[in-house]
PDB file of C-alpha atoms and ligand atoms in Angstrom:
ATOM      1  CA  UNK S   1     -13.268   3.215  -8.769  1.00 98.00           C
ATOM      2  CA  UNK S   2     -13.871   2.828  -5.242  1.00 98.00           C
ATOM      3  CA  UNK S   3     -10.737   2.790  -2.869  1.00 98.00           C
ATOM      4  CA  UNK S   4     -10.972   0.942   0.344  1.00 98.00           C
ATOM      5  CA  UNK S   5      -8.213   1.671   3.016  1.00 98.00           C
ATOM      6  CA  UNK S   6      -7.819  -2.192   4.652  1.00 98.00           C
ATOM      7  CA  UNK S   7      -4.991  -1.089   7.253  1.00 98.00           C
ATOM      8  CA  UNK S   8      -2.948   2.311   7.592  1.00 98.00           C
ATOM      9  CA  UNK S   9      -0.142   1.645  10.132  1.00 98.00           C
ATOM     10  CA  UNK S  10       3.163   1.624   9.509  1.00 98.00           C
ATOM     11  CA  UNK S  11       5.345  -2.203  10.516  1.00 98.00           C
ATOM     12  CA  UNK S  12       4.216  -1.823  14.376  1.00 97.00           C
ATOM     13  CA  UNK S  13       0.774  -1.388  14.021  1.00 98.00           C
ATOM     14  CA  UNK S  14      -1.302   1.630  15.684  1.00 98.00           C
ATOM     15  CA  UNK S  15      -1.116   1.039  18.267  1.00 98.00           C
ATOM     16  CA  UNK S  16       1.948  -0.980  18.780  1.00 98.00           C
ATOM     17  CA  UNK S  17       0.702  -3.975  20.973  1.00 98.00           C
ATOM     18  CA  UNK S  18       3.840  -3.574  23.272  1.00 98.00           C
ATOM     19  CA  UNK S  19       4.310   0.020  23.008  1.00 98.00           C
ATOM     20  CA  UNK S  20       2.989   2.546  26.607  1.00 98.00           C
ATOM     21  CA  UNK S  21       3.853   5.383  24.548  1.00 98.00           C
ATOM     22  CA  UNK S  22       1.542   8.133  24.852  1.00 98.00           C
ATOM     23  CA  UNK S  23       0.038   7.877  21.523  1.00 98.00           C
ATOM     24  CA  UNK S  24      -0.506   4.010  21.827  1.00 98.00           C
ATOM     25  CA  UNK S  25      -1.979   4.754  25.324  1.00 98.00           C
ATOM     26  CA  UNK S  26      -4.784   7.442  23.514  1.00 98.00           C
ATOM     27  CA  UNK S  27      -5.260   5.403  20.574  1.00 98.00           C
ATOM     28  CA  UNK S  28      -6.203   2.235  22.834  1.00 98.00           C
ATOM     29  CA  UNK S  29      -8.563   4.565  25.050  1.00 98.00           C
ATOM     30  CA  UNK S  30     -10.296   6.330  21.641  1.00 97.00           C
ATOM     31  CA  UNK S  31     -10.492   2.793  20.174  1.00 98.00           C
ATOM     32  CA  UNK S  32     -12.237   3.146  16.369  1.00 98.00           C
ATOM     33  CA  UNK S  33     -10.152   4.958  13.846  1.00 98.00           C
ATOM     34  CA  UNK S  34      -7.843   5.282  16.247  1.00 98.00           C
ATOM     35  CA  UNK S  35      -6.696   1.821  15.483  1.00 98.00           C
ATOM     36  CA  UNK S  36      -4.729   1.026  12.580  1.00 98.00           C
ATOM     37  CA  UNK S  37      -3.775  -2.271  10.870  1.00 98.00           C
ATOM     38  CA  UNK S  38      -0.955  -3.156   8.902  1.00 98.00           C
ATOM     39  CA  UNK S  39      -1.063  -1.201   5.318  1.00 98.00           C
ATOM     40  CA  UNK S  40      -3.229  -2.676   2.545  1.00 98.00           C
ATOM     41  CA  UNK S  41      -5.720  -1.018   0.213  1.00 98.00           C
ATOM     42  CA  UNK S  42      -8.394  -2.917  -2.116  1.00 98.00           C
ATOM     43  CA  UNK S  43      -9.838  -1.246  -5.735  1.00 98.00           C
ATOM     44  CA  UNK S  44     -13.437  -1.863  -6.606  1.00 98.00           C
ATOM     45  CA  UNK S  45     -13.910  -5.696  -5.150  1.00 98.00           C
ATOM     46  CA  UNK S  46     -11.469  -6.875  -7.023  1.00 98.00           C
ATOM     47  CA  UNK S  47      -7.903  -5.638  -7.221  1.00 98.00           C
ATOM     48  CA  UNK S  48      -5.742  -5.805  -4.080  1.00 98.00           C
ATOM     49  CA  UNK S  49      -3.154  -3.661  -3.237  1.00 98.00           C
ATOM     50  CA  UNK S  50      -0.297  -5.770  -0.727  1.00 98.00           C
ATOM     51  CA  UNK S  51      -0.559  -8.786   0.166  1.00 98.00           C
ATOM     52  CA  UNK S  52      -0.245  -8.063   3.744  1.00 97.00           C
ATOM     53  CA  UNK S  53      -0.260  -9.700   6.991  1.00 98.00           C
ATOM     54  CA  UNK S  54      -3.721  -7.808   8.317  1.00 98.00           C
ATOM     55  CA  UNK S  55      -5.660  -8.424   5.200  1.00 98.00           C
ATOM     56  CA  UNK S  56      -7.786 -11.655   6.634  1.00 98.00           C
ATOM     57  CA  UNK S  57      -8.834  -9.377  10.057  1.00 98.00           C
ATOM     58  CA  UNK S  58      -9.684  -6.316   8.302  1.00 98.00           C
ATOM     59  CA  UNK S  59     -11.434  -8.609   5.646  1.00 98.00           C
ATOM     60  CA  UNK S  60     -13.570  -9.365   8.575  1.00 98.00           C
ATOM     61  CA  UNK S  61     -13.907  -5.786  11.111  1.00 97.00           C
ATOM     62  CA  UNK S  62     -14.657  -3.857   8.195  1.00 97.00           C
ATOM     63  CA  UNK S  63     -17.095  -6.266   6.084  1.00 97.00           C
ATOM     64  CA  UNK S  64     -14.903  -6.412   2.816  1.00 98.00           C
ATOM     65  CA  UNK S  65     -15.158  -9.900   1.451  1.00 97.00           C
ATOM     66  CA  UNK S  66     -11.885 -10.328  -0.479  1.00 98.00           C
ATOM     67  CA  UNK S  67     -13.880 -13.286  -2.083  1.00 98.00           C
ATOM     68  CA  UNK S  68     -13.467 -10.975  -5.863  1.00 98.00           C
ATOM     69  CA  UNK S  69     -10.089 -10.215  -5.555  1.00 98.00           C
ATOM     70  CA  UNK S  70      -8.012 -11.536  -9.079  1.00 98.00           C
ATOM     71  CA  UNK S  71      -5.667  -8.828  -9.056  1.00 98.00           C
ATOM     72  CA  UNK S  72      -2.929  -8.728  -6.458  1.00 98.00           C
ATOM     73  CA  UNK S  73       0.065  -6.093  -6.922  1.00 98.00           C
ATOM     74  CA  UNK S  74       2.835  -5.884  -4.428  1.00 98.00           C
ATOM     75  CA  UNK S  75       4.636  -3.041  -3.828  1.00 98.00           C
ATOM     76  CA  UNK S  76       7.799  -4.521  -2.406  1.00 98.00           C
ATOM     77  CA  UNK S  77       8.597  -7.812   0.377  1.00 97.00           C
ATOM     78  CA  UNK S  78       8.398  -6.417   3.626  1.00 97.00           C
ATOM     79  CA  UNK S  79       7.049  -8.368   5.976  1.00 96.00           C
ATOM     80  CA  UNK S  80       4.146  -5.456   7.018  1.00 97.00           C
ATOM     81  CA  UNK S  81       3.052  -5.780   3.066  1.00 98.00           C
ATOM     82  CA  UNK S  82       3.641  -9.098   2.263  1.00 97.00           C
ATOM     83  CA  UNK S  83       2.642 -12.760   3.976  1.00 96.00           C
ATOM     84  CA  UNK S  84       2.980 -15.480   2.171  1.00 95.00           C
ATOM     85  CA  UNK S  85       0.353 -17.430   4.162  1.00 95.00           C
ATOM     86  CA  UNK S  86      -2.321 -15.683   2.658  1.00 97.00           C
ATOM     87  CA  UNK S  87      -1.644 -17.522  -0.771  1.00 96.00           C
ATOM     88  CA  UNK S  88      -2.753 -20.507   0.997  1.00 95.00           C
ATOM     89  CA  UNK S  89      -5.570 -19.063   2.794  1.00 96.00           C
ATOM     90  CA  UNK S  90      -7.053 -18.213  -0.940  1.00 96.00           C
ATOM     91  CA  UNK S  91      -6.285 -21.590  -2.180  1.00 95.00           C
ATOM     92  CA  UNK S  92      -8.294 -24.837  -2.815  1.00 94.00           C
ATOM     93  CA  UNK S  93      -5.816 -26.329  -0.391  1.00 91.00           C
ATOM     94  CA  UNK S  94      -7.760 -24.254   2.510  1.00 95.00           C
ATOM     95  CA  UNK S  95     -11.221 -25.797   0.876  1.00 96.00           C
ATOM     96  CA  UNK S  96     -11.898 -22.597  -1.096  1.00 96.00           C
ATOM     97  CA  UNK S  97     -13.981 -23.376  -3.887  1.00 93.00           C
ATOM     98  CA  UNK S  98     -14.726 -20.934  -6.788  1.00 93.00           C
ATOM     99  CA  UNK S  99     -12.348 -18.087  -5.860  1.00 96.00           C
ATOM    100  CA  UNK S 100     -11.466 -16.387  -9.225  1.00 97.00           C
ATOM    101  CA  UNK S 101      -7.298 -17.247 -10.673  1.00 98.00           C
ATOM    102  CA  UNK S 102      -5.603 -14.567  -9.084  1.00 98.00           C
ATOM    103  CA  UNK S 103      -2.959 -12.779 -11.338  1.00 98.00           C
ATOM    104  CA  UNK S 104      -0.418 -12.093  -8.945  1.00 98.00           C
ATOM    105  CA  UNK S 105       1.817  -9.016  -9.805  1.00 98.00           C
ATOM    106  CA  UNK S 106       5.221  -8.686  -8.041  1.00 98.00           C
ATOM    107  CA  UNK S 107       8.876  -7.509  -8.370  1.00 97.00           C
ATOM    108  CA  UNK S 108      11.134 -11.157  -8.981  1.00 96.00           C
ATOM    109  CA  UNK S 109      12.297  -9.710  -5.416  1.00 95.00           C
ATOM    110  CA  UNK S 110       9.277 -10.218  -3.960  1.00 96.00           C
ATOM    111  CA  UNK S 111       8.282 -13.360  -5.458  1.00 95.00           C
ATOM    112  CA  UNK S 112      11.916 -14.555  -5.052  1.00 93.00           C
ATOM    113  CA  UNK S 113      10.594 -14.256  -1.049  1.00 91.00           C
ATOM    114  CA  UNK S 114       7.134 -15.461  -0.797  1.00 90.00           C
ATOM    115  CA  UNK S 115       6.819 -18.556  -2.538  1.00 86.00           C
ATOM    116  CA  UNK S 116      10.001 -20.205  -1.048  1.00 84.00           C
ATOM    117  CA  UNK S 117       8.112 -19.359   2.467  1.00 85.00           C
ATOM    118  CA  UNK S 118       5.325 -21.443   2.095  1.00 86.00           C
ATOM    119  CA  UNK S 119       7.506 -24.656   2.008  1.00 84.00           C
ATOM    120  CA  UNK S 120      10.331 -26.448   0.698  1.00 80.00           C
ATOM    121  CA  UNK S 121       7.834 -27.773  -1.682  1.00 80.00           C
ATOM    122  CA  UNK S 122       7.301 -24.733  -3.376  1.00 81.00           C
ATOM    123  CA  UNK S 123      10.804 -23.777  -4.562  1.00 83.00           C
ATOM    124  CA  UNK S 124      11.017 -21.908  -7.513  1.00 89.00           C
ATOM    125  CA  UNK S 125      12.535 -22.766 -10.840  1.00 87.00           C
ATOM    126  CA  UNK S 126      14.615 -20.035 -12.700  1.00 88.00           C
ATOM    127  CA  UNK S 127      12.800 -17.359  -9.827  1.00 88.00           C
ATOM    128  CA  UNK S 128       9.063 -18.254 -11.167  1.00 92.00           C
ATOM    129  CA  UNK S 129       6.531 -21.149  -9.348  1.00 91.00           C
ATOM    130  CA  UNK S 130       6.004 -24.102 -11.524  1.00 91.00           C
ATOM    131  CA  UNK S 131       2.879 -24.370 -13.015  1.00 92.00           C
ATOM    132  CA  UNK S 132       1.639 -27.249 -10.984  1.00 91.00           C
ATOM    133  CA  UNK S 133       2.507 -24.784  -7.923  1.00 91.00           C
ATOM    134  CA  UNK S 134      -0.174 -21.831  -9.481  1.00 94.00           C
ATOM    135  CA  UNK S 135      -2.473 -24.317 -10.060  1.00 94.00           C
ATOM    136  CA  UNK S 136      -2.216 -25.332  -6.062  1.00 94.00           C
ATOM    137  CA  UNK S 137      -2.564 -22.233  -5.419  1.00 95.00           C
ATOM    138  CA  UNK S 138      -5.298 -20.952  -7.679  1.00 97.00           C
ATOM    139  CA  UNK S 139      -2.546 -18.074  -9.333  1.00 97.00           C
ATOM    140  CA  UNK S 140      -0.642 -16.817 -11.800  1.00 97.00           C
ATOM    141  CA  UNK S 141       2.460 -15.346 -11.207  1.00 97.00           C
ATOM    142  CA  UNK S 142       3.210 -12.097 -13.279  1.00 97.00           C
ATOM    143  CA  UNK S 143       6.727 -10.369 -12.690  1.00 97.00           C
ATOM    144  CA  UNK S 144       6.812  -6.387 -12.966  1.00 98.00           C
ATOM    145  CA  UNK S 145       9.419  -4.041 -13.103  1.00 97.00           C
ATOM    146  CA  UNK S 146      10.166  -0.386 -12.433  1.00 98.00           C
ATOM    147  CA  UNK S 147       8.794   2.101 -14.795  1.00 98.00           C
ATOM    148  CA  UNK S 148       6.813  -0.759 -16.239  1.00 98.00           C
ATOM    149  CA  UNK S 149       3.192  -0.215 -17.466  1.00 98.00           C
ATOM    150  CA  UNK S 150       0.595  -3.343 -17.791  1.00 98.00           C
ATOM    151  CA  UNK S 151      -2.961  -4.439 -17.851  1.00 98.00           C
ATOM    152  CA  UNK S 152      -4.622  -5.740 -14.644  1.00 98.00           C
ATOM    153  CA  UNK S 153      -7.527  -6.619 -15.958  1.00 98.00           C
ATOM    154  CA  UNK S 154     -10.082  -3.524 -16.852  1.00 98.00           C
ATOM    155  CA  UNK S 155      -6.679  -1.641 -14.722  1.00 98.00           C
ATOM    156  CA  UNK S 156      -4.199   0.334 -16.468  1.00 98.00           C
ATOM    157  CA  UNK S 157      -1.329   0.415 -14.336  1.00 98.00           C
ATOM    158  CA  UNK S 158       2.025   2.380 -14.138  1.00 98.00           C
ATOM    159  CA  UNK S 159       4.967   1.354 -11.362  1.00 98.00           C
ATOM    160  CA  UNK S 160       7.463   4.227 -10.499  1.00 98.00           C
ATOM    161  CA  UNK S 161      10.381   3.794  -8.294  1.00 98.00           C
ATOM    162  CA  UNK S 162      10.233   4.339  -4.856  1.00 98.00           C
ATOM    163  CA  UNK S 163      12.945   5.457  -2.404  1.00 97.00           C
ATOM    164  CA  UNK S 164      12.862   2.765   0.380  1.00 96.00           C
ATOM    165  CA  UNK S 165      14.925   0.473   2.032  1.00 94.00           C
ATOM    166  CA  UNK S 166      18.546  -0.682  -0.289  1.00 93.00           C
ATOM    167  CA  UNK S 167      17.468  -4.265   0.740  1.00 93.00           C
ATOM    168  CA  UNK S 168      13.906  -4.666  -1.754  1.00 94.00           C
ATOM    169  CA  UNK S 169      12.954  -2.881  -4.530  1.00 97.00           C
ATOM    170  CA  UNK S 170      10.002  -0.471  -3.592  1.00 98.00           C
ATOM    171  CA  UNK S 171       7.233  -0.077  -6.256  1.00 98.00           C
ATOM    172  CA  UNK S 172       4.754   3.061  -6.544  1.00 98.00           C
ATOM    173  CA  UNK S 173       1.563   2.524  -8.257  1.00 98.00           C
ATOM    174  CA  UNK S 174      -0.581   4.821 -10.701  1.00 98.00           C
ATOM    175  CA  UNK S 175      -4.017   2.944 -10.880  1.00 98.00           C
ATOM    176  CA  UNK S 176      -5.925   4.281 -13.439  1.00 98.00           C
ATOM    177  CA  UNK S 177      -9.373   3.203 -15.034  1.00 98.00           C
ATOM    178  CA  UNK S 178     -12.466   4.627 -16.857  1.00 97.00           C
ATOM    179  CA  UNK S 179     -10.605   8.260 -16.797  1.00 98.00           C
ATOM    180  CA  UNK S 180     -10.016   8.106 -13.476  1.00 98.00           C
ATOM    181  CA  UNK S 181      -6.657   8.298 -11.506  1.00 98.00           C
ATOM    182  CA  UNK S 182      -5.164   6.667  -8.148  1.00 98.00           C
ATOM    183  CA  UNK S 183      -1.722   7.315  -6.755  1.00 98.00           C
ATOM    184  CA  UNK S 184      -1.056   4.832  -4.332  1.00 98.00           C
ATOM    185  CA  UNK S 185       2.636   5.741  -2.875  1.00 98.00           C
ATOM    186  CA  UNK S 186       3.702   3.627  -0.063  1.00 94.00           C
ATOM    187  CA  UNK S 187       6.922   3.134   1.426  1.00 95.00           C
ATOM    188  CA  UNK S 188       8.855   5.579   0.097  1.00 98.00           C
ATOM    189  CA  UNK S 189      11.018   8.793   1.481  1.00 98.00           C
ATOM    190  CA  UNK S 190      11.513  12.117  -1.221  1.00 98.00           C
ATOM    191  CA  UNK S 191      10.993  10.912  -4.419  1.00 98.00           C
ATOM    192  CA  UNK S 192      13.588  10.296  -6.795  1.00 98.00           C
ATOM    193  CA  UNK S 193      13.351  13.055  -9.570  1.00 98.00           C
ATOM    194  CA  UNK S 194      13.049  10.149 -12.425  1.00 98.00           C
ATOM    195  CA  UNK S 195      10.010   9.295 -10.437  1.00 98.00           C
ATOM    196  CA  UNK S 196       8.748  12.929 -10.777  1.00 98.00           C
ATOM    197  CA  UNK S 197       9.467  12.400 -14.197  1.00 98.00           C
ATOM    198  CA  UNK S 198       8.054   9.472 -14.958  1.00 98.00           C
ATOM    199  CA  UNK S 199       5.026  11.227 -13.277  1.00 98.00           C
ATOM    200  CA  UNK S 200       4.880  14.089 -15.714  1.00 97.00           C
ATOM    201  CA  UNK S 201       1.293  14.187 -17.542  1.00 96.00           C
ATOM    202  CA  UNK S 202      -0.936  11.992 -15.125  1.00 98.00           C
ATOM    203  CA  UNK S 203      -2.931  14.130 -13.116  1.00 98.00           C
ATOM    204  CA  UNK S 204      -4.178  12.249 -10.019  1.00 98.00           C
ATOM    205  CA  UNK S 205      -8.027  11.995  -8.884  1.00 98.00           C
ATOM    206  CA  UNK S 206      -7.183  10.655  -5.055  1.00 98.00           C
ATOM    207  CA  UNK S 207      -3.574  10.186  -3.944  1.00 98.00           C
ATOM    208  CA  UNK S 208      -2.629   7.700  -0.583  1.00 98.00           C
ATOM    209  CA  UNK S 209       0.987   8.995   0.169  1.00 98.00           C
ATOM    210  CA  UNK S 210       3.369   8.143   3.014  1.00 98.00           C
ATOM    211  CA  UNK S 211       3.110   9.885   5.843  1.00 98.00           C
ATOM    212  CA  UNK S 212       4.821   7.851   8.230  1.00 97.00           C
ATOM    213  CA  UNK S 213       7.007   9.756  10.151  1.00 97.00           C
ATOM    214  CA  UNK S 214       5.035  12.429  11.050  1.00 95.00           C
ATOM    215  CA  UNK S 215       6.176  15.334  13.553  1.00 93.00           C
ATOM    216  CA  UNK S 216      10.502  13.642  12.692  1.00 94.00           C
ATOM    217  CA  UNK S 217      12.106  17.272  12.147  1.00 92.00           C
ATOM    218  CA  UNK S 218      14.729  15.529  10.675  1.00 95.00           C
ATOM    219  CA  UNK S 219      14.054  14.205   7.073  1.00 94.00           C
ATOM    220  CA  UNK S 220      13.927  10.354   6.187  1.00 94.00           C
ATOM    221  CA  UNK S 221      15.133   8.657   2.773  1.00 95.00           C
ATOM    222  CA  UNK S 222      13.062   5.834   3.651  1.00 96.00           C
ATOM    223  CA  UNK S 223       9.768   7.645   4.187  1.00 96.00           C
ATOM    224  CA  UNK S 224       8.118  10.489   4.570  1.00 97.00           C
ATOM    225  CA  UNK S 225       8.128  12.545   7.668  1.00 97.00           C
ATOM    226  CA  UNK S 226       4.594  15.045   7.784  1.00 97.00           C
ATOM    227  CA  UNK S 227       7.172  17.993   6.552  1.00 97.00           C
ATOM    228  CA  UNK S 228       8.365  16.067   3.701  1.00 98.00           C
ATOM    229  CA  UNK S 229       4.659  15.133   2.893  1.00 98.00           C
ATOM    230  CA  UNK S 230       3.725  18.192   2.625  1.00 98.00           C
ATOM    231  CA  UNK S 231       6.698  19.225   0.310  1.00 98.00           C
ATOM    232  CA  UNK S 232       5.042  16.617  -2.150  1.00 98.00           C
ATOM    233  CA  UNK S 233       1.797  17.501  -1.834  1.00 98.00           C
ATOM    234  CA  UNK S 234       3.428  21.306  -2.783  1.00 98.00           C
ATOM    235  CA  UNK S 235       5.178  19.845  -5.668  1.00 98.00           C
ATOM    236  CA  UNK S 236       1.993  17.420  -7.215  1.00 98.00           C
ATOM    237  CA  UNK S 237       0.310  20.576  -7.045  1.00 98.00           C
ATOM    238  CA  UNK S 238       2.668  22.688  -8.882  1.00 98.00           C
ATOM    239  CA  UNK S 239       3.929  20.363 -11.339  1.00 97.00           C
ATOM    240  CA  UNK S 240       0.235  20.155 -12.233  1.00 98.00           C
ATOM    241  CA  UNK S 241      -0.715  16.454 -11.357  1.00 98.00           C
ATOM    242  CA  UNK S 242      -3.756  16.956  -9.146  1.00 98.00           C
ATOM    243  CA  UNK S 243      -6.508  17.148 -11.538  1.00 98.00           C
ATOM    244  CA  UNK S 244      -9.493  19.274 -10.309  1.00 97.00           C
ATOM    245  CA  UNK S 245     -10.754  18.618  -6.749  1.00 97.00           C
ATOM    246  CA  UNK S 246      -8.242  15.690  -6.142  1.00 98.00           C
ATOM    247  CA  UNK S 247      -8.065  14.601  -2.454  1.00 98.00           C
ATOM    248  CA  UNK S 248      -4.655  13.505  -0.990  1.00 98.00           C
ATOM    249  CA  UNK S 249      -4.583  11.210   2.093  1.00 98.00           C
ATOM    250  CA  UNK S 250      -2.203  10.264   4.480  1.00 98.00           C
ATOM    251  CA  UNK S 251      -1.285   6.799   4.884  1.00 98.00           C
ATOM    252  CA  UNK S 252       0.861   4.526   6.888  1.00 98.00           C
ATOM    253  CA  UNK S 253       1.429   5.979  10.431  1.00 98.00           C
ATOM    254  CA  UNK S 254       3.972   4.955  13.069  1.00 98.00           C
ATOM    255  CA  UNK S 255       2.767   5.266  16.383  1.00 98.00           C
ATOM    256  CA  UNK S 256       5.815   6.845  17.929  1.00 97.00           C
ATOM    257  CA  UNK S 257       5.524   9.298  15.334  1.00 97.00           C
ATOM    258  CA  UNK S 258       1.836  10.686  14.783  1.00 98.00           C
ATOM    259  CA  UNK S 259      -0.802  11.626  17.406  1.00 97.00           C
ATOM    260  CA  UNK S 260      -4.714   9.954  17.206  1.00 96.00           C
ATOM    261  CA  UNK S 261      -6.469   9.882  14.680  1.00 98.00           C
ATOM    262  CA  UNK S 262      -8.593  13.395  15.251  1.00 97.00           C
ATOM    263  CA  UNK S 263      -5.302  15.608  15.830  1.00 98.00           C
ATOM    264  CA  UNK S 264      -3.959  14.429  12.339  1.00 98.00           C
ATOM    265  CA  UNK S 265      -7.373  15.652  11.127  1.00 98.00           C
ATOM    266  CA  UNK S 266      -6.683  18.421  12.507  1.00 98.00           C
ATOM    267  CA  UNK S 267      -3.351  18.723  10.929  1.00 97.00           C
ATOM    268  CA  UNK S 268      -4.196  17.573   7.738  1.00 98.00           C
ATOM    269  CA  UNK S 269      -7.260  20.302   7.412  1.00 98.00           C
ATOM    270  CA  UNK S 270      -4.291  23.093   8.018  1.00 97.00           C
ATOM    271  CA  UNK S 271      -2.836  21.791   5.230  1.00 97.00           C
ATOM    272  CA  UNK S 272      -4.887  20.697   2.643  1.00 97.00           C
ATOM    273  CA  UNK S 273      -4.975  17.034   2.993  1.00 98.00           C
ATOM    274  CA  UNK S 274      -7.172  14.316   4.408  1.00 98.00           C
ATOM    275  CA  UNK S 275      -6.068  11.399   6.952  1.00 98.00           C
ATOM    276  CA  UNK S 276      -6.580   7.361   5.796  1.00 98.00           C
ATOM    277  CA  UNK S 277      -8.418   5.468   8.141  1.00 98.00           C
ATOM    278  CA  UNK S 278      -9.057   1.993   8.408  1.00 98.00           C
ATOM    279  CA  UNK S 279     -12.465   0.594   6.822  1.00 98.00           C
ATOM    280  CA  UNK S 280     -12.300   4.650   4.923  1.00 98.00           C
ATOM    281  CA  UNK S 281     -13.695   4.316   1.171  1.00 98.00           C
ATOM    282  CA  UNK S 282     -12.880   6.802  -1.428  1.00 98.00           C
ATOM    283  CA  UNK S 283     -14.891   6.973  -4.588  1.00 98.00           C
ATOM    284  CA  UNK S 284     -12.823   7.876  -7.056  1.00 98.00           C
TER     285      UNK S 284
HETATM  286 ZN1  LIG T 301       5.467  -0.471   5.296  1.00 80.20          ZN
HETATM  287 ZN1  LIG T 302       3.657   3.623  20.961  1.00 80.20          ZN
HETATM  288 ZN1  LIG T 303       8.690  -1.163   3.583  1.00 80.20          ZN
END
């Protein structure tokens, strides 16, 4: 598999377009990896992480044509991972012609959100679209649960709970295909022991893990601070689920919260992990 980072900020962006905070200030003088998007994350050229609301621009600034894309998962409804719009901007009702049927995979929370958004027309009956509605829109519609596993395709993939936000339910996603194995764990704070549980026996090629709060002393339950990262990333390895030579990124960075891009290098290297970047591909 190839991973493609599409955005790595946290809700503000990186920097934050209103923010004269010292690391906004650096990361608008360093310009390049410096600047983050909104999170999203593509698989091969064809199965998108979020449907987020910074997928079309870094479709364009980092030449990734989401023109393959027939797998969409969703890891919960906020608005930095999820914008309904885009559902039209995929559709034959935007003029595009020949895009594959996108099987859509969502919590009923999420999907409860986004399709009501794009118009009274497009109310839902008994929390699913209509058919006539996925055929507008060129998708199906597939509702997933917690501690769920299903078949995306040539994807064999595995949702553990996430500790978020009381208000959505938060998925985390274990990608795995051809013996190889992502971790893609985004927004979440410490994770729940069932969630180490249900984690026992995958061992992880690449892992992209929250890191959005990073120099907080205090700890979040909503995400992880850089201390509480690294308490994972001590755990993972003792509990035995990085297989041989696995490389851990950080992901989703607030401004207020982490410095530039090169200092979190920095960091990371003193620590063992690597640091997302915008436009970054993995091969896993
Ligand atoms: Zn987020
Ligand atoms: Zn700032
Ligand atoms: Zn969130």
């Amino acid at each position: 598999m190839v991973l493609t980072f599409l955005g790595t900020a946290a809700s503000e962006g990186f920097p934050d377009a209103f923010c004269r905070c010292d690391n906004c200030e650096r990361a608008r003088r360093g310009g390049g990896r410096n600047l983050r998007l909104r999170s999203a994350a593509l698989v091969n050229d064809d199965l998108l992480i979020d449907f987020g609301p910074d997928i079309l621009a870094a479709s364009a600034l980092y030449g990734v044509p989401l023109t393959n894309v027939a797998y969409c998962i969703q890891t919960h409804d906020h608005e930095d991972h999820l914008t309904p719009h885009n559902f039209f901007a995929r559709s034959p009702m935007c003029k595009v012609e020949g895009a594959p049927r996108m099987r859509y995979f969502a919590h009923r929370k999420a999907i409860t959100r986004a399709m009501p958004a794009l118009g009274n027309e497009f109310a839902l009956i008994d929390g699913m679209p209509s058919a006539e509605l996925c055929d507008r829109l060129n998708i199906d519609v597939a509702p997933i649960e917690l501690f769920q596993q299903f078949m995306a395709g040539p994807y064999t993939i595995t949702t553990v709970r996430a500790q978020h936000a009381p208000e959505t339910v938060a998925l985390l996603f274990v990608i795995e295909r051809d013996g190889r194995t992502l971790f893609y764990a985004t927004d979440t704070g410490d994770f729940p022991e069932e969630t180490w549980a249900a984690l026992r026996g995958f061992r992880f090629d690449v892992v992209a893990l929250d890191h959005t709060f990073g120099d907080w002393e205090r700890s979040s339950n909503a995400h992880l601070t850089g201390h509480q990262f690294r308490a994972h990333l001590k755990r993972l390895r003792e509990e035995g689920m990085l297989a041989e030579g696995a490389r851990v990124y950080a992901h989703h960075f607030v401004h207020h919260s982490n410095p530039p891009h090169e200092e979190l290098v920095a960091l990371g290297a003193r620590h063992g992990y690597e640091i997302a970047y915008d436009g970054l591909r993995v091969w896993i």
